[in-house]
mmCIF file of C-alpha atoms and ligand atoms in Angstrom:
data_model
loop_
_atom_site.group_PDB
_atom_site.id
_atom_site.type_symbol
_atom_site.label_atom_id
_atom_site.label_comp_id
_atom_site.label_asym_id
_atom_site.label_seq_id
_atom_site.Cartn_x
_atom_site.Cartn_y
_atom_site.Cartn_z
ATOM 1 C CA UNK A 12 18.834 -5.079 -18.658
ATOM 2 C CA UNK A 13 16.811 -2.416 -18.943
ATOM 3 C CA UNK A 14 17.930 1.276 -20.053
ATOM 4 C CA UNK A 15 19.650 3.453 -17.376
ATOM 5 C CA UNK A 16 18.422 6.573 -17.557
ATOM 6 C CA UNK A 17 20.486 8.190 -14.528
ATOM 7 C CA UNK A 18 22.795 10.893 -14.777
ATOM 8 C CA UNK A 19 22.618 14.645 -14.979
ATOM 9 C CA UNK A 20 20.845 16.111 -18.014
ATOM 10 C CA UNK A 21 20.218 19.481 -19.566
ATOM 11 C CA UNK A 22 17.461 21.137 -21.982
ATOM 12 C CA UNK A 23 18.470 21.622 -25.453
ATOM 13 C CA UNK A 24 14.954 22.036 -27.245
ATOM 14 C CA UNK A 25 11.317 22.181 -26.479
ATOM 15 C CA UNK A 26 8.313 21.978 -29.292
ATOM 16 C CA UNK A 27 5.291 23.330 -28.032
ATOM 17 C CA UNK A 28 5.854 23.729 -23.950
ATOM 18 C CA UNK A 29 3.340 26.876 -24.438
ATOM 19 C CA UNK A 30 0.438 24.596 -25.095
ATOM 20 C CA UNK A 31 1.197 22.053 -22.793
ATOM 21 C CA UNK A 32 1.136 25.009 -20.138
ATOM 22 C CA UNK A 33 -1.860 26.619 -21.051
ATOM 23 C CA UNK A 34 -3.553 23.476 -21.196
ATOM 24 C CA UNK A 35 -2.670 23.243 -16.991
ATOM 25 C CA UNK A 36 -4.176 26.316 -17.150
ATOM 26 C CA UNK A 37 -0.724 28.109 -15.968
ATOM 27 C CA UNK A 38 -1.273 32.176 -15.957
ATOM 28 C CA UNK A 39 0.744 34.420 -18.493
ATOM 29 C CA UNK A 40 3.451 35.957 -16.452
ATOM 30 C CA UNK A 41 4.560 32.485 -14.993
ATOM 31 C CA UNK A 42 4.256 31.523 -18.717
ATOM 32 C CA UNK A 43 6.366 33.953 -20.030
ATOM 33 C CA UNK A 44 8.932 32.926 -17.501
ATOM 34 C CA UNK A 45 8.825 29.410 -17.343
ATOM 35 C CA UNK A 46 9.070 29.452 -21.464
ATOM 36 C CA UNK A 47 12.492 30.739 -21.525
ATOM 37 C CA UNK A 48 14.159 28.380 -18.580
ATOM 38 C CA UNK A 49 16.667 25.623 -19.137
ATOM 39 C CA UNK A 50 15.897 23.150 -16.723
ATOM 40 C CA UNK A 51 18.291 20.717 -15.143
ATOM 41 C CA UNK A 52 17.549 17.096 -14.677
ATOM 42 C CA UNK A 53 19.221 15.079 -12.523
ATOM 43 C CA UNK A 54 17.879 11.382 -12.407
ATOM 44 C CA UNK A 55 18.867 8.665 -10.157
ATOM 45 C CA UNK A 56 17.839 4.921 -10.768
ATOM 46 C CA UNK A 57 18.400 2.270 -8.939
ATOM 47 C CA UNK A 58 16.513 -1.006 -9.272
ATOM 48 C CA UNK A 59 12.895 -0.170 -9.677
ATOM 49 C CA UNK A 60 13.433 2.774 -7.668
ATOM 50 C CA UNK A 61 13.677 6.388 -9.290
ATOM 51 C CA UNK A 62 14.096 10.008 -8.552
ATOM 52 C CA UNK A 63 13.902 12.948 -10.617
ATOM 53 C CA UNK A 64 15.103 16.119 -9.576
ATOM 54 C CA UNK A 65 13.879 18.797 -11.932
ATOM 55 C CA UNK A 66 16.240 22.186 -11.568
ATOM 56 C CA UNK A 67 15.621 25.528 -12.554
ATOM 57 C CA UNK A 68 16.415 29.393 -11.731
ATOM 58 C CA UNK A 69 12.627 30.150 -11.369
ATOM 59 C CA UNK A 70 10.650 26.557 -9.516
ATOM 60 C CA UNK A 71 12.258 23.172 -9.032
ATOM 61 C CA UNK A 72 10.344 20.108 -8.392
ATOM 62 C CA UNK A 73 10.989 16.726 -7.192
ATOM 63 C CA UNK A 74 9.910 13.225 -7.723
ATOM 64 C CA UNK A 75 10.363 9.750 -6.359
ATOM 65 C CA UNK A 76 8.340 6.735 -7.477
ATOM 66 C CA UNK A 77 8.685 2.690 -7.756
ATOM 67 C CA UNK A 78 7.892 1.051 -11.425
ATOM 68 C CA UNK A 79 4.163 0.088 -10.813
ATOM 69 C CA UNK A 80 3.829 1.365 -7.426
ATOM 70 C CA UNK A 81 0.841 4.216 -7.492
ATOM 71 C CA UNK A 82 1.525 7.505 -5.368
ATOM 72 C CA UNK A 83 0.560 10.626 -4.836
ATOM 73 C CA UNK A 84 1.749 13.572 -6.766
ATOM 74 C CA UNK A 85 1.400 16.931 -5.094
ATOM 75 C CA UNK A 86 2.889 18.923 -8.435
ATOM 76 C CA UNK A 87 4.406 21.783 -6.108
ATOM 77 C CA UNK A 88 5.445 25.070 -7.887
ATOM 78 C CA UNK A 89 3.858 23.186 -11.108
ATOM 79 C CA UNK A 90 0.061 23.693 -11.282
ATOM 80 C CA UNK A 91 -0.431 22.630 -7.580
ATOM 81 C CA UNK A 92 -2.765 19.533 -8.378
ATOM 82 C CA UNK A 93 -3.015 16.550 -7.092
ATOM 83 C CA UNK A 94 -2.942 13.363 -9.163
ATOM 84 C CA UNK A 95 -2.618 10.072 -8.553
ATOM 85 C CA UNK A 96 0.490 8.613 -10.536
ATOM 86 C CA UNK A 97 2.033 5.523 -11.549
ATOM 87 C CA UNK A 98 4.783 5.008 -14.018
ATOM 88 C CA UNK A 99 5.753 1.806 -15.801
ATOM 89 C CA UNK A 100 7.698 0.400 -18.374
ATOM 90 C CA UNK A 101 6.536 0.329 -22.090
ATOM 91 C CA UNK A 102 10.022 -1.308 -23.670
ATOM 92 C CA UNK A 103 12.703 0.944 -23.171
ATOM 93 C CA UNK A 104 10.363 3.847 -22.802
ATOM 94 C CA UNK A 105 9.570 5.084 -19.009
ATOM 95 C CA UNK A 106 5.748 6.294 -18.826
ATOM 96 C CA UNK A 107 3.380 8.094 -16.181
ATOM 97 C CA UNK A 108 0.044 8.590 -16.148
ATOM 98 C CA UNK A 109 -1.228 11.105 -14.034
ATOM 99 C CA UNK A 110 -5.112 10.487 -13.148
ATOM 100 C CA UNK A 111 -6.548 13.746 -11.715
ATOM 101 C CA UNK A 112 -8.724 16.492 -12.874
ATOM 102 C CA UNK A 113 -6.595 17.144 -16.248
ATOM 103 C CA UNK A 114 -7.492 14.288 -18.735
ATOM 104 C CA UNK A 115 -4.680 12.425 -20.712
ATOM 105 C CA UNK A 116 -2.259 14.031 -18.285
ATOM 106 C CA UNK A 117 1.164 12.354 -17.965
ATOM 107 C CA UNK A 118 4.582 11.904 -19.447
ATOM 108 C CA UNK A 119 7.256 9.398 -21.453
ATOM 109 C CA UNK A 120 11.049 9.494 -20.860
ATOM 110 C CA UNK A 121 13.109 7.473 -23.367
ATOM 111 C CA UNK A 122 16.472 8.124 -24.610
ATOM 112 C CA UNK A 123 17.811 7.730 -28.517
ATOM 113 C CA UNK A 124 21.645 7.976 -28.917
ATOM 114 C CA UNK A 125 22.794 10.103 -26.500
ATOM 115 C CA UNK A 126 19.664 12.278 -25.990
ATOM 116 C CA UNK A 127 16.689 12.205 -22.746
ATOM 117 C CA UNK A 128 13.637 13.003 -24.586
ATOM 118 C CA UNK A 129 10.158 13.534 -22.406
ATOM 119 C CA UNK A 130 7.355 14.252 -23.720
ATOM 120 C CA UNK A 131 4.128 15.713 -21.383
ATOM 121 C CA UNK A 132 0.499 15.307 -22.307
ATOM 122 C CA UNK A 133 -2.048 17.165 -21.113
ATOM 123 C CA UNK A 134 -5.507 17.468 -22.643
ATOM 124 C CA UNK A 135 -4.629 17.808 -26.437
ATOM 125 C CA UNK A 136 -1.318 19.098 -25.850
ATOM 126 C CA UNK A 137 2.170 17.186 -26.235
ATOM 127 C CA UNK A 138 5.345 18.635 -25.605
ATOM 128 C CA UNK A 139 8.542 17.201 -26.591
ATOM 129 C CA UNK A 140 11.850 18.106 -25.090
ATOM 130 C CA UNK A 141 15.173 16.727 -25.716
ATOM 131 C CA UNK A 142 17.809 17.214 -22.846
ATOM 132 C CA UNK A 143 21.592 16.279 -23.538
ATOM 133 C CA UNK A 144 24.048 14.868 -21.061
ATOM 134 C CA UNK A 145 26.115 17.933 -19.080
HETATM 135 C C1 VLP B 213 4.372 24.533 -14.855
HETATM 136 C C2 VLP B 213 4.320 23.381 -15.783
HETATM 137 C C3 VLP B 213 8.051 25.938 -14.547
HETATM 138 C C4 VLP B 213 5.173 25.699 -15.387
HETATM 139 C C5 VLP B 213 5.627 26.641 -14.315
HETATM 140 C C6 VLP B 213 6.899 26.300 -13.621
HETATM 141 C C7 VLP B 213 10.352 22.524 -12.971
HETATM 142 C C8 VLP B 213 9.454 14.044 -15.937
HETATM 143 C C9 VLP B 213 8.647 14.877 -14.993
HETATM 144 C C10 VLP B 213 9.128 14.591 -13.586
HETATM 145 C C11 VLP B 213 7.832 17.069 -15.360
HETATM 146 C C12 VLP B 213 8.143 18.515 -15.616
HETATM 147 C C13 VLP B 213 6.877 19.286 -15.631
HETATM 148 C C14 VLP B 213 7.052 20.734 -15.958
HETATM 149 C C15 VLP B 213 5.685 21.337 -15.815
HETATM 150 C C16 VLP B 213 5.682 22.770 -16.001
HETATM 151 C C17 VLP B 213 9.169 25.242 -13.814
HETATM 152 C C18 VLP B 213 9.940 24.301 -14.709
HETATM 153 C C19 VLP B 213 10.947 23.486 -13.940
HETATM 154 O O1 VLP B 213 8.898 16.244 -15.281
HETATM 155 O O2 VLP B 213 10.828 14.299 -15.843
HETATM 156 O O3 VLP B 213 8.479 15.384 -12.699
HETATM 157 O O4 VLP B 213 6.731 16.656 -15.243
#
């Protein structure tokens, strides 16, 4: 059985979101926003089948992918690039890479107790957030 990681999840802490940002090459004032939002996560799995709804008062975005199956990411109200993403399992932990312009780009979802944590790579920059069950 592998980990569920449905259910409705909010931000609690984020290390280093700044860099992670900058390295996108996001501008200051949409920076200075985005920095103090509390995003809203709202996964559903089902099978191999996932969507992640990503909620906030400024930009929301929206995902849906199959384990293994590549698509195409627009990243709409994000940095606007395209990439070409596939996620997959690594043990418990749910991982995309997202091949485009933007080396090392991608994230990891796994959850310990009963904490989400993602972390997003881009370049040289990792930021980890931990989102808690509303
Ligand atoms: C852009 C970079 C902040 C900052 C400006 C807008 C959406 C895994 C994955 C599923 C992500 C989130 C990426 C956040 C990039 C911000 C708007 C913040 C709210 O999540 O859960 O897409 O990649």
């Amino acid at each position: 059985m592998p980990v569920d990681f449905s259910g409705t999840w909010n931000l609690v802490c984020s290390d280093n979101f700044e860099g992670y940002m900058l390295a996108l090459g996001i501008d200051f004032a949409t920076r200075k926003i985005a920095k103090r939002l509390k995003p809203q996560k709202v996964i559903e799995q089902e099978g191999d089948s996932f969507s992640i709804q990503t909620t906030s008062a400024f930009r929301s975005y929206f995902v849906q992918f199959k384990i293994g199956e590549e698509f195409e990411e627009d990243n709409k109200g994000l940095d606007h690039r395209k990439c070409k993403s596939v996620v997959t399992w690594d043990n418990d932990k749910l991982v995309c890479v997202q091949t485009g312009d933007k080396k090392n780009r991608g994230w990891t979802h796994w959850i310990e107790g009963d904490q989400l944590y993602l972390e997003l790579c881009c370049e040289e920059q990792v930021c980890t957030q931990i989102y808690k069950s509303a």
